[in-house]
Coordinates of C-alpha atoms in Angstrom, one line a residue:
Chain A
M1 CA 46.7 -22.8 28.6
V2 CA 43.2 -23.5 29.9
V3 CA 42.0 -21.3 32.8
V4 CA 39.2 -22.6 35.0
N5 CA 36.5 -20.8 37.1
T6 CA 36.4 -17.5 35.3
P7 CA 33.3 -15.9 33.8
S8 CA 32.2 -16.1 30.2
D9 CA 34.1 -14.2 27.5
S10 CA 31.0 -14.3 25.3
P11 CA 30.6 -11.1 23.2
D12 CA 27.1 -10.7 24.4
D13 CA 26.3 -11.3 28.0
R14 CA 24.3 -14.4 27.5
M15 CA 25.8 -17.7 28.6
R16 CA 26.3 -19.9 25.6
W17 CA 25.3 -23.6 25.7
D18 CA 26.0 -26.3 23.2
I19 CA 23.8 -29.4 23.5
F20 CA 24.8 -32.5 21.6
C21 CA 22.1 -35.1 21.0
K22 CA 21.9 -38.3 18.9
V23 CA 18.5 -39.4 17.8
I24 CA 18.3 -43.0 18.8
D25 CA 15.5 -45.4 17.9
N26 CA 12.7 -43.1 18.9
L27 CA 12.3 -39.4 19.7
G28 CA 12.7 -39.6 23.5
D29 CA 16.3 -38.3 23.7
I30 CA 15.8 -35.4 21.3
G31 CA 12.4 -34.7 23.0
V32 CA 14.2 -34.1 26.3
C33 CA 17.0 -32.1 24.7
W34 CA 14.5 -29.9 22.7
R35 CA 12.6 -29.1 25.9
L36 CA 15.8 -28.3 27.8
A37 CA 17.1 -26.1 25.0
R38 CA 13.9 -24.1 24.8
Q39 CA 13.7 -23.7 28.6
L40 CA 17.3 -22.6 28.9
A41 CA 16.7 -20.0 26.1
S42 CA 13.3 -18.7 27.2
E43 CA 13.7 -18.9 31.0
H44 CA 17.4 -18.4 31.6
S45 CA 18.4 -16.1 28.7
A46 CA 20.8 -18.6 27.3
A47 CA 22.1 -18.7 23.8
V48 CA 21.6 -22.3 22.9
R49 CA 23.0 -24.3 20.0
L50 CA 21.5 -27.7 19.6
W51 CA 23.6 -30.3 17.6
V52 CA 21.4 -33.1 16.3
D53 CA 22.7 -36.0 14.2
N54 CA 19.3 -36.7 12.4
L55 CA 17.3 -33.6 11.5
D56 CA 14.9 -35.7 9.5
R57 CA 13.7 -37.5 12.6
F58 CA 13.8 -34.3 14.6
S59 CA 11.5 -32.6 12.1
N60 CA 8.8 -35.1 13.0
L61 CA 8.9 -33.8 16.5
C62 CA 9.3 -30.1 15.5
S63 CA 7.7 -29.3 12.2
A64 CA 9.6 -25.9 12.1
V65 CA 12.9 -27.8 11.6
T66 CA 14.0 -28.0 7.9
P67 CA 16.0 -31.2 7.6
Q68 CA 18.1 -29.9 4.7
S69 CA 19.4 -26.9 6.5
T70 CA 22.8 -27.2 8.2
T71 CA 22.1 -24.4 10.5
Q72 CA 18.8 -22.7 11.3
H73 CA 17.0 -20.8 14.1
V74 CA 13.9 -22.4 15.6
D75 CA 12.2 -20.9 18.6
S76 CA 15.4 -18.8 19.2
I77 CA 17.5 -22.0 19.3
E78 CA 20.3 -22.4 16.8
V79 CA 19.7 -25.9 15.5
C80 CA 22.7 -27.4 13.8
R81 CA 23.3 -30.6 11.9
W82 CA 25.8 -32.8 13.7
P83 CA 27.6 -34.4 10.7
A84 CA 29.5 -37.7 10.8
L85 CA 32.7 -35.7 10.1
F86 CA 32.4 -32.8 12.5
P87 CA 34.1 -29.7 11.2
D88 CA 37.1 -28.2 13.0
I89 CA 36.0 -25.6 15.4
E90 CA 37.8 -22.6 16.8
P91 CA 38.3 -22.6 20.6
A92 CA 36.5 -19.2 20.8
D93 CA 33.5 -20.8 19.2
I94 CA 33.1 -23.4 22.0
A95 CA 30.2 -22.6 24.3
D96 CA 30.5 -21.8 28.0
V97 CA 28.5 -25.0 28.8
V98 CA 28.7 -28.2 26.8
I99 CA 26.1 -30.9 27.3
E100 CA 26.5 -34.4 26.0
A101 CA 23.1 -35.8 26.3
F102 CA 22.7 -39.4 27.4
G103 CA 26.3 -40.4 27.1
C104 CA 26.6 -39.5 23.4
D105 CA 30.3 -38.8 22.9
I106 CA 31.1 -35.4 21.6
P107 CA 33.3 -35.1 18.5
A108 CA 37.0 -35.5 19.1
N109 CA 37.9 -32.2 17.4
Y110 CA 35.3 -30.4 19.4
L111 CA 36.9 -31.9 22.5
T112 CA 40.3 -30.7 21.4
A113 CA 39.0 -27.2 21.0
M114 CA 37.4 -27.4 24.4
N115 CA 40.9 -28.1 25.8
Q116 CA 42.3 -25.1 23.9
R117 CA 39.6 -22.7 25.0
Q118 CA 40.9 -19.8 27.1
V119 CA 38.1 -20.3 29.7
A120 CA 37.4 -24.0 30.3
P121 CA 33.8 -24.8 29.5
I122 CA 31.6 -26.6 32.0
W123 CA 31.1 -30.1 30.5
I124 CA 27.9 -31.9 31.5
N125 CA 26.9 -35.5 30.8
L126 CA 23.2 -35.4 31.1
E127 CA 22.0 -38.9 32.1
Y128 CA 18.8 -40.8 31.8
L129 CA 16.1 -40.5 34.5
S130 CA 16.1 -43.0 37.3
A131 CA 14.6 -43.2 40.7
E132 CA 17.3 -45.5 42.1
D133 CA 19.1 -44.5 45.3
W134 CA 22.6 -44.6 43.8
V135 CA 21.7 -41.8 41.5
E136 CA 21.5 -39.4 44.4
E137 CA 25.1 -40.4 45.4
C138 CA 26.4 -39.9 41.9
H139 CA 24.5 -36.7 40.9
G140 CA 26.8 -33.7 40.3
L141 CA 30.1 -35.6 40.7
A142 CA 33.0 -34.6 38.6
S143 CA 34.7 -37.0 36.2
P144 CA 38.2 -35.5 35.8
Q145 CA 40.6 -36.4 32.9
S146 CA 44.1 -37.8 33.3
H147 CA 46.0 -34.8 31.7
S148 CA 43.5 -32.0 31.3
P149 CA 41.8 -29.6 33.7
L150 CA 38.5 -30.2 31.9
K151 CA 36.0 -31.9 34.1
K152 CA 32.9 -33.6 33.0
Y153 CA 30.1 -33.5 35.5
F154 CA 27.5 -36.3 35.7
Y155 CA 24.0 -34.7 35.9
F156 CA 21.2 -37.1 36.8
P157 CA 17.5 -36.1 36.5
G158 CA 15.5 -37.6 39.4
F159 CA 12.6 -37.4 41.8
T160 CA 14.3 -36.1 44.9
P161 CA 16.1 -32.8 45.9
Q162 CA 19.4 -34.7 45.9
T163 CA 19.1 -35.1 42.1
G164 CA 18.6 -32.7 39.2
G165 CA 14.8 -32.9 39.3
L166 CA 12.6 -33.1 36.2
L167 CA 12.0 -30.8 33.3
R168 CA 9.1 -28.6 34.0
E169 CA 8.5 -25.3 32.1
K170 CA 7.7 -22.2 34.1
G171 CA 4.0 -21.9 34.3
L172 CA 3.3 -25.5 33.2
L173 CA 1.3 -26.3 36.4
E174 CA -0.7 -23.1 36.1
E175 CA -1.5 -23.9 32.5
R176 CA -2.5 -27.4 33.5
A177 CA -4.8 -26.1 36.3
A178 CA -6.4 -23.7 33.9
F179 CA -7.1 -26.4 31.3
D180 CA -10.9 -26.7 32.0
E181 CA -13.7 -28.6 30.3
V182 CA -14.1 -25.9 27.7
A183 CA -10.4 -26.0 26.8
R184 CA -10.6 -29.8 26.7
K185 CA -13.6 -29.8 24.3
E186 CA -11.8 -27.3 22.1
F187 CA -8.7 -29.5 22.1
W188 CA -10.7 -32.6 21.0
K189 CA -12.1 -30.5 18.2
T190 CA -8.6 -29.6 16.9
L191 CA -7.8 -33.3 16.7
G192 CA -11.1 -34.1 14.9
I193 CA -12.2 -36.4 17.8
P194 CA -15.5 -36.1 19.5
A195 CA -15.4 -35.2 23.2
P196 CA -15.9 -38.3 25.4
A197 CA -19.5 -39.4 26.1
T198 CA -20.6 -39.4 29.7
E199 CA -19.8 -43.1 30.4
E200 CA -16.8 -43.3 28.2
L201 CA -13.3 -43.8 29.5
R202 CA -10.9 -41.9 27.3
V203 CA -7.4 -43.4 27.1
S204 CA -4.3 -42.4 25.3
L205 CA -1.8 -45.0 24.0
F206 CA 2.0 -44.5 23.5
C207 CA 4.0 -47.6 23.8
Y208 CA 7.0 -49.8 22.7
E209 CA 6.4 -53.3 21.5
N210 CA 4.2 -54.7 24.2
S211 CA 3.0 -58.3 24.6
A212 CA 0.1 -57.2 26.8
L213 CA -1.5 -54.9 24.2
R214 CA -3.5 -57.5 22.2
G215 CA -5.1 -59.0 25.3
L216 CA -6.0 -55.6 26.6
L217 CA -7.6 -54.5 23.3
N218 CA -9.5 -57.8 23.3
D219 CA -10.8 -57.1 26.8
W220 CA -11.7 -53.6 26.1
A221 CA -13.6 -54.6 22.9
A222 CA -15.5 -57.3 24.7
G223 CA -16.2 -55.3 27.9
C224 CA -19.3 -53.3 28.8
E225 CA -17.6 -50.0 29.4
P226 CA -17.2 -47.8 26.3
I227 CA -13.5 -47.0 25.8
G228 CA -12.2 -44.3 23.5
L229 CA -8.6 -45.1 22.7
V230 CA -6.5 -42.3 21.2
V231 CA -3.6 -44.0 19.5
T232 CA -0.4 -42.1 18.9
S233 CA 1.1 -42.3 15.5
G234 CA 4.1 -44.7 14.9
L235 CA 4.6 -48.0 16.6
A236 CA 1.4 -47.8 18.7
A237 CA -0.8 -47.1 15.6
R238 CA 1.0 -50.0 13.7
R239 CA 0.3 -52.5 16.5
V240 CA -3.3 -51.4 17.0
S241 CA -3.7 -51.6 13.2
D242 CA -2.3 -55.2 13.3
W243 CA -4.9 -56.1 15.9
I244 CA -7.8 -54.4 14.0
G245 CA -6.7 -56.1 10.7
E246 CA -6.7 -52.8 8.8
P247 CA -4.7 -49.6 9.0
L248 CA -5.7 -47.1 11.6
S249 CA -5.0 -44.0 9.7
E250 CA -4.3 -40.5 11.0
R251 CA -7.7 -39.1 11.9
G252 CA -9.2 -42.5 11.3
I253 CA -11.9 -44.0 13.5
V254 CA -12.4 -47.8 14.0
R255 CA -14.9 -49.5 16.3
R256 CA -14.7 -53.0 17.7
G257 CA -17.3 -53.8 20.3
S258 CA -17.1 -51.3 23.2
L259 CA -13.7 -50.0 21.9
T260 CA -13.5 -47.0 19.6
M261 CA -10.0 -46.3 18.3
Y262 CA -8.9 -42.9 17.1
G263 CA -5.8 -42.4 14.9
I264 CA -4.0 -39.0 15.3
P265 CA -1.1 -37.4 13.6
F266 CA 2.3 -36.9 15.2
L267 CA 1.7 -34.3 18.0
S268 CA 4.0 -31.5 19.0
Q269 CA 5.1 -31.5 22.6
W270 CA 2.6 -28.8 23.3
Q271 CA -0.2 -30.8 21.8
Y272 CA 0.8 -34.0 23.5
D273 CA 0.7 -32.3 26.9
R274 CA -2.9 -31.3 26.2
L275 CA -3.7 -34.9 25.1
L276 CA -2.4 -36.2 28.4
W277 CA -4.5 -33.5 30.3
S278 CA -7.6 -34.5 28.3
C279 CA -7.6 -38.3 28.8
D280 CA -8.8 -40.2 31.9
V281 CA -5.8 -42.6 31.7
N282 CA -2.5 -42.3 29.8
F283 CA -0.3 -45.2 28.7
V284 CA 3.2 -43.7 28.3
R285 CA 6.7 -45.0 27.7
G286 CA 10.4 -44.2 28.1
E287 CA 11.3 -40.9 29.7
D288 CA 9.7 -37.8 28.3
S289 CA 6.1 -38.9 28.0
F290 CA 6.5 -40.6 31.4
V291 CA 7.5 -37.3 33.0
R292 CA 4.8 -35.3 31.2
A293 CA 2.2 -37.8 32.4
Q294 CA 3.2 -37.1 36.0
W295 CA 2.8 -33.3 35.5
A296 CA -0.5 -34.1 33.8
Q297 CA -1.8 -35.4 37.1
R298 CA -3.9 -38.1 35.5
P299 CA -3.7 -41.8 36.2
F300 CA -1.0 -43.3 34.0
V301 CA 0.6 -46.6 33.2
W302 CA 4.3 -46.6 32.3
Q303 CA 6.1 -48.9 30.0
I304 CA 9.8 -48.6 30.8
Y305 CA 12.4 -48.8 28.0
P306 CA 13.1 -52.6 27.9
Q307 CA 16.7 -53.8 28.4
A308 CA 18.5 -57.1 28.0
E309 CA 18.4 -59.4 31.0
Q310 CA 15.6 -57.4 32.5
A311 CA 18.1 -54.7 33.6
H312 CA 15.2 -52.2 33.6
L313 CA 13.3 -53.8 36.4
A314 CA 15.4 -52.3 39.1
K315 CA 14.5 -48.9 37.7
L316 CA 10.8 -49.7 37.5
D317 CA 10.9 -51.0 41.1
A318 CA 12.7 -47.9 42.3
F319 CA 10.2 -45.6 40.7
L320 CA 7.2 -47.5 42.2
S321 CA 8.8 -47.5 45.6
R322 CA 9.0 -43.7 45.5
Y323 CA 5.7 -43.1 43.7
L324 CA 3.7 -45.4 46.1
N325 CA 5.7 -44.5 49.2
S326 CA 2.9 -42.4 50.7
F327 CA 0.1 -44.2 48.9
P328 CA -1.1 -47.6 50.2
D329 CA -1.3 -49.5 46.9
L330 CA -4.8 -50.9 47.2
C331 CA -5.5 -49.7 43.7
G332 CA -3.4 -52.1 41.8
V333 CA -1.0 -49.5 40.5
R334 CA 2.1 -51.7 41.0
D335 CA 0.3 -54.8 39.5
C336 CA -0.9 -52.7 36.5
F337 CA 2.6 -51.3 35.8
Y338 CA 4.2 -54.8 36.1
S339 CA 1.5 -56.4 33.9
W340 CA 2.0 -53.7 31.3
N341 CA 5.7 -54.5 31.3
G342 CA 5.1 -58.2 30.8
F343 CA 4.9 -59.5 34.4
G344 CA 1.4 -60.3 35.4
K345 CA -2.2 -60.5 34.3
M346 CA -3.1 -57.2 32.6
A347 CA -6.9 -57.8 32.5
E348 CA -7.1 -58.3 36.3
S349 CA -4.8 -55.5 37.2
W350 CA -6.4 -53.1 34.7
R351 CA -9.8 -53.7 36.3
K352 CA -8.6 -52.9 39.7
F353 CA -6.7 -49.9 38.5
T354 CA -9.7 -48.4 36.7
E355 CA -12.1 -49.1 39.6
N356 CA -9.9 -47.0 41.8
R357 CA -9.1 -44.3 39.2
Q358 CA -10.3 -41.4 41.3
L359 CA -8.0 -42.4 44.2
V360 CA -5.0 -42.8 41.8
E361 CA -5.8 -39.4 40.3
Q362 CA -5.9 -37.8 43.7
H363 CA -2.5 -39.4 44.5
G364 CA -1.2 -38.0 41.2
K365 CA -1.9 -34.5 42.3
V366 CA -0.1 -35.0 45.6
W367 CA 2.8 -36.6 43.8
A368 CA 3.1 -33.7 41.3
R369 CA 3.2 -31.2 44.2
Q370 CA 5.9 -33.3 45.8
L371 CA 7.9 -33.3 42.5
D372 CA 7.5 -29.6 42.1
Q373 CA 9.3 -29.0 45.3
T374 CA 12.5 -30.5 43.9
G375 CA 12.7 -27.6 41.4
D376 CA 12.8 -28.1 37.7
L377 CA 15.8 -29.6 35.9
A378 CA 16.7 -26.6 33.6
N379 CA 16.7 -24.3 36.6
N380 CA 18.7 -26.7 38.8
L381 CA 21.2 -27.2 35.9
D382 CA 21.6 -23.5 35.4
R383 CA 22.3 -23.0 39.1
F384 CA 24.7 -25.9 39.1
V385 CA 26.6 -24.4 36.1
R386 CA 26.7 -20.9 37.5
G387 CA 27.9 -22.3 40.8
N388 CA 30.8 -24.0 39.1
L389 CA 31.7 -21.0 36.9
G390 CA 31.5 -18.7 39.8
I391 CA 28.8 -16.6 38.1
P392 CA 26.0 -15.1 40.2
L393 CA 22.5 -16.5 39.7
L394 CA 20.2 -14.5 37.5
Chain B
M1 CA 52.4 -46.4 33.3
S2 CA 49.4 -48.6 32.3
V3 CA 45.8 -48.4 31.2
K4 CA 43.2 -48.9 33.8
I5 CA 39.5 -49.5 32.8
A6 CA 37.4 -47.6 35.3
G7 CA 35.0 -50.5 35.8
E8 CA 37.9 -52.6 37.1
L9 CA 39.2 -50.1 39.7
Q10 CA 39.7 -51.5 43.1
S11 CA 40.8 -50.0 46.5
G12 CA 44.6 -49.4 46.3
N13 CA 44.8 -48.7 42.6
V14 CA 46.6 -45.5 41.7
I15 CA 45.5 -43.5 38.7
I16 CA 46.5 -40.2 37.2
V17 CA 43.9 -37.5 37.5
E18 CA 44.6 -34.0 36.4
N19 CA 48.3 -34.8 36.3
S20 CA 48.3 -36.0 39.9
P21 CA 48.4 -39.5 41.3
V22 CA 45.3 -40.5 43.3
V23 CA 44.8 -43.7 45.2
V24 CA 41.4 -45.3 45.0
L25 CA 40.0 -45.7 48.5
K26 CA 36.7 -47.2 47.4
A27 CA 35.1 -48.0 44.1
Q28 CA 31.4 -48.6 43.6
Y29 CA 30.0 -49.9 40.3
N30 CA 26.4 -48.9 39.3
K31 CA 24.5 -49.9 36.3
S32 CA 20.8 -50.0 35.5
G33 CA 18.4 -49.5 32.6
R34 CA 19.6 -47.2 29.8
N35 CA 22.0 -45.3 32.1
A36 CA 25.7 -45.7 31.3
A37 CA 27.5 -48.0 33.8
V38 CA 29.4 -45.7 36.1
V39 CA 31.9 -46.1 38.8
K40 CA 31.8 -43.8 41.8
V41 CA 35.3 -43.5 43.3
R42 CA 36.4 -42.2 46.7
A43 CA 40.0 -41.2 46.1
K44 CA 42.9 -39.5 47.8
N45 CA 45.3 -37.2 45.9
L46 CA 48.8 -38.4 46.9
M47 CA 50.3 -35.0 46.4
T48 CA 47.9 -33.0 48.5
N49 CA 46.2 -35.8 50.6
R50 CA 42.9 -34.2 49.6
I51 CA 40.1 -36.7 49.5
S52 CA 37.3 -36.4 46.9
E53 CA 34.5 -38.3 45.3
L54 CA 34.7 -38.8 41.5
I55 CA 32.8 -40.6 38.9
F56 CA 33.8 -42.3 35.7
K57 CA 32.0 -44.2 32.9
A58 CA 32.8 -47.8 33.5
D59 CA 34.4 -48.3 30.1
E60 CA 36.6 -45.2 30.4
K61 CA 40.3 -45.7 30.0
L62 CA 42.3 -44.1 32.7
E63 CA 46.0 -43.8 33.1
G64 CA 47.2 -46.2 35.8
V65 CA 50.5 -46.2 37.7
M66 CA 52.7 -49.2 38.1
L67 CA 53.3 -49.7 41.8
E68 CA 55.6 -51.6 44.0
R69 CA 53.9 -54.1 46.3
K70 CA 55.2 -56.1 49.3
E71 CA 53.8 -58.8 51.4
C72 CA 53.5 -57.6 55.0
T73 CA 51.7 -58.5 58.2
Y74 CA 49.8 -56.1 60.5
S75 CA 51.9 -55.1 63.5
Y76 CA 50.2 -52.4 65.7
Y77 CA 48.3 -49.2 65.7
S78 CA 50.0 -45.9 66.6
A79 CA 47.4 -43.1 66.2
P80 CA 46.7 -42.0 63.6
N81 CA 48.6 -44.7 61.7
H82 CA 48.5 -48.4 61.3
V83 CA 51.9 -50.1 61.1
F84 CA 52.7 -53.1 58.9
V85 CA 55.9 -55.0 58.8
D86 CA 57.6 -57.0 56.1
A87 CA 59.7 -60.2 56.3
D88 CA 62.8 -58.1 57.0
F89 CA 61.0 -56.3 59.9
N90 CA 60.8 -53.0 58.1
E91 CA 57.9 -51.0 59.3
Y92 CA 55.4 -49.1 57.1
E93 CA 52.9 -46.6 58.4
I94 CA 49.6 -46.0 56.7
D95 CA 47.0 -43.5 58.0
E96 CA 43.6 -44.7 59.0
E97 CA 41.7 -42.8 56.2
S98 CA 43.7 -44.7 53.6
L99 CA 42.6 -48.0 55.1
S100 CA 38.9 -46.9 55.5
D101 CA 37.5 -50.2 54.3
I102 CA 39.7 -52.7 56.1
T103 CA 40.2 -51.2 59.6
K104 CA 37.1 -53.1 60.7
F105 CA 39.1 -56.3 60.2
L106 CA 42.5 -55.3 61.7
T107 CA 43.2 -57.1 65.0
S108 CA 46.4 -57.0 67.1
D109 CA 46.8 -60.8 66.8
M110 CA 46.1 -61.2 63.1
T111 CA 48.6 -63.2 61.0
D112 CA 47.0 -62.7 57.6
V113 CA 49.5 -61.8 54.9
C114 CA 48.5 -58.5 53.4
E115 CA 49.7 -56.7 50.3
V116 CA 51.0 -53.2 51.0
T117 CA 51.3 -50.9 48.0
F118 CA 53.9 -48.2 47.6
Y119 CA 54.0 -45.1 45.5
E120 CA 57.5 -43.5 45.2
G121 CA 58.6 -45.3 48.3
R122 CA 55.6 -44.3 50.3
S123 CA 53.1 -46.9 51.6
I124 CA 49.6 -45.9 50.4
S125 CA 47.2 -48.8 50.7
V126 CA 46.7 -52.3 51.9
V127 CA 44.8 -55.2 50.5
L128 CA 43.7 -58.0 52.8
P129 CA 43.6 -61.6 51.6
K130 CA 40.4 -62.6 49.7
T131 CA 39.2 -64.4 52.9
I132 CA 40.0 -64.0 56.5
I133 CA 38.9 -65.7 59.7
R134 CA 37.7 -63.7 62.7
E135 CA 36.1 -64.6 66.1
V136 CA 32.6 -63.7 67.0
E137 CA 32.5 -61.8 70.3
Y138 CA 28.7 -61.5 70.5
T139 CA 25.6 -62.6 68.8
E140 CA 22.1 -63.5 69.8
P141 CA 21.4 -67.1 70.8
V142 CA 20.9 -69.7 68.1
A143 CA 17.5 -69.8 66.5
R144 CA 16.5 -73.4 67.0
G145 CA 15.4 -75.5 64.1
D146 CA 17.1 -73.6 61.4
T147 CA 20.3 -75.0 60.0
S148 CA 19.9 -73.8 56.4
G149 CA 21.9 -70.7 56.8
K150 CA 19.3 -68.7 55.0
I151 CA 18.1 -66.8 58.1
T152 CA 20.7 -64.3 59.2
K153 CA 21.3 -62.3 62.4
A154 CA 23.8 -59.7 63.5
A155 CA 27.1 -60.6 65.0
I156 CA 29.9 -58.5 66.5
L157 CA 33.5 -59.3 65.9
K158 CA 36.1 -59.6 68.7
E159 CA 38.3 -56.6 69.2
T160 CA 37.1 -54.4 66.2
K161 CA 33.5 -54.6 67.3
H162 CA 32.5 -54.6 63.7
E163 CA 29.0 -55.8 63.1
L164 CA 28.0 -58.0 60.2
Q165 CA 25.2 -60.4 59.2
V166 CA 25.9 -64.1 59.9
S167 CA 23.9 -67.3 59.6
A168 CA 21.5 -68.0 62.4
F169 CA 23.4 -71.0 63.7
V170 CA 26.6 -69.0 64.4
E171 CA 27.4 -68.8 68.2
I172 CA 29.6 -66.7 70.5
G173 CA 33.2 -67.7 70.2
D174 CA 32.8 -69.2 66.7
K175 CA 35.5 -68.5 64.1
I176 CA 33.9 -67.4 60.9
E177 CA 35.3 -66.9 57.4
I178 CA 34.7 -63.4 55.8
D179 CA 35.0 -62.3 52.2
T180 CA 37.1 -59.1 52.4
E181 CA 35.9 -57.8 49.0
T182 CA 32.2 -57.8 50.0
G183 CA 32.6 -57.7 53.7
E184 CA 30.2 -60.6 53.9
F185 CA 30.1 -63.7 56.1
K186 CA 31.0 -66.8 54.1
R187 CA 30.9 -69.8 56.5
R188 CA 31.5 -71.0 60.0
C189 CA 34.9 -72.5 60.6
T190 CA 34.4 -74.1 64.0

């Protein structure tokens, strides 16, 4: 018999969380889950177990992860392999809160044990980020089952107080504000990249397949302004290498006209934040780097995860409507985002965007302050869960 | 008992939720980008009459309930219920909340044949025909020169005072065809 709305029966007082994550075609999903897991553990005293189906890929993002280990502790998180055949689990071993990230279906035998648990766990479906209006209406709603008291709650990250907000670690904005010129120079040194020269525009590149990339590289190489392009490892480095005609290796430097390209190794999340803080403009993609670019308060250009039949355009539009709501878009932000996503002339919109870079940066600071008022996702989620379990807030 | 796909839910459907029958008052489908397609449902628990908002993945299989249905016509309003009558002049009362999406089209002189749904002998919902015809009580004068129908303006329906967008050439007293699923103007009849 399942009982609902009673406090945790965990042997220690910490609330136990199980997060299930499947590594899809890139590291965005696990990137979000890893941030969330660490925040819940470090800021909300949670005992977090993170189930990941591909520890090999995860170890790229977090070098402390040993792919061969079935269970291991990393940064006080219990990281577990999510095997294809999930082992039977005792109801008492089910966490107080179960998160299925991005609609990954949790294993059937785990679900059975959830139903048998004496205290029904809070079951959360953590969704992808979207700025669309309908997200506000659906955020936090329960998805009940036909013959079980278990309820799955849909939890939507977002840009307004009517959503779950965005992941932002405690102290992130203070660290960002304290990241001065000295820290920036030190960071470049750790990457083996010279600090930007006075006239240079330093740009970071993280992208999916992108039809506008070659044209932009051509323009940068042929232009008058010196551009220092820091190319993230993986797809971006491969496509830039294709354009160069030779591999851009990790820590490699290649020059073409006014364009100097720097290869870098795979960065940890902590390092990637510093890269975003150190560049004048950041090209970002998907969800996690997109959110971090907003907290970086530097001009950024977003490549949204492409979908069949242009289904992603509504999401892009919705974000731009919110982002540019209080900012008369004389700076070509909208054009630049659209061009980078395959709809427009990148050379023209880039020129306008960079000419107005200072204004875009100022707007970025205002925007980040606005986002900060929605509260951060981990904190909002913790409050949501405690509210549903009837447990007082910490 | 039957299987209902959440993405196909419509007003009037009854599904089992936490062992209780609930009638769908409104179903709204949302899908974009990488997010799972979801259906937001406003539903009433038929045991407790409690109304709540729920959400389902669009591909989720739910347990549906086979229901009895009868063709009826609208008869009159007796607060807080609307009364429908079948061919044998049996009357069936349904409360206003359960008809949330269609009361804007209920008029005392309507002859449309509606479908009333019953759960364990109790009338719980009504579905209007796919299209209905209603009279425009008021709209701004015709915008001269435009007959394309692309420019729209607001119009108020006779009796219910419901406002909807119609083509610019529609005039006061015109009969118009309305799609009851979308609530949108389809064409002018007169």
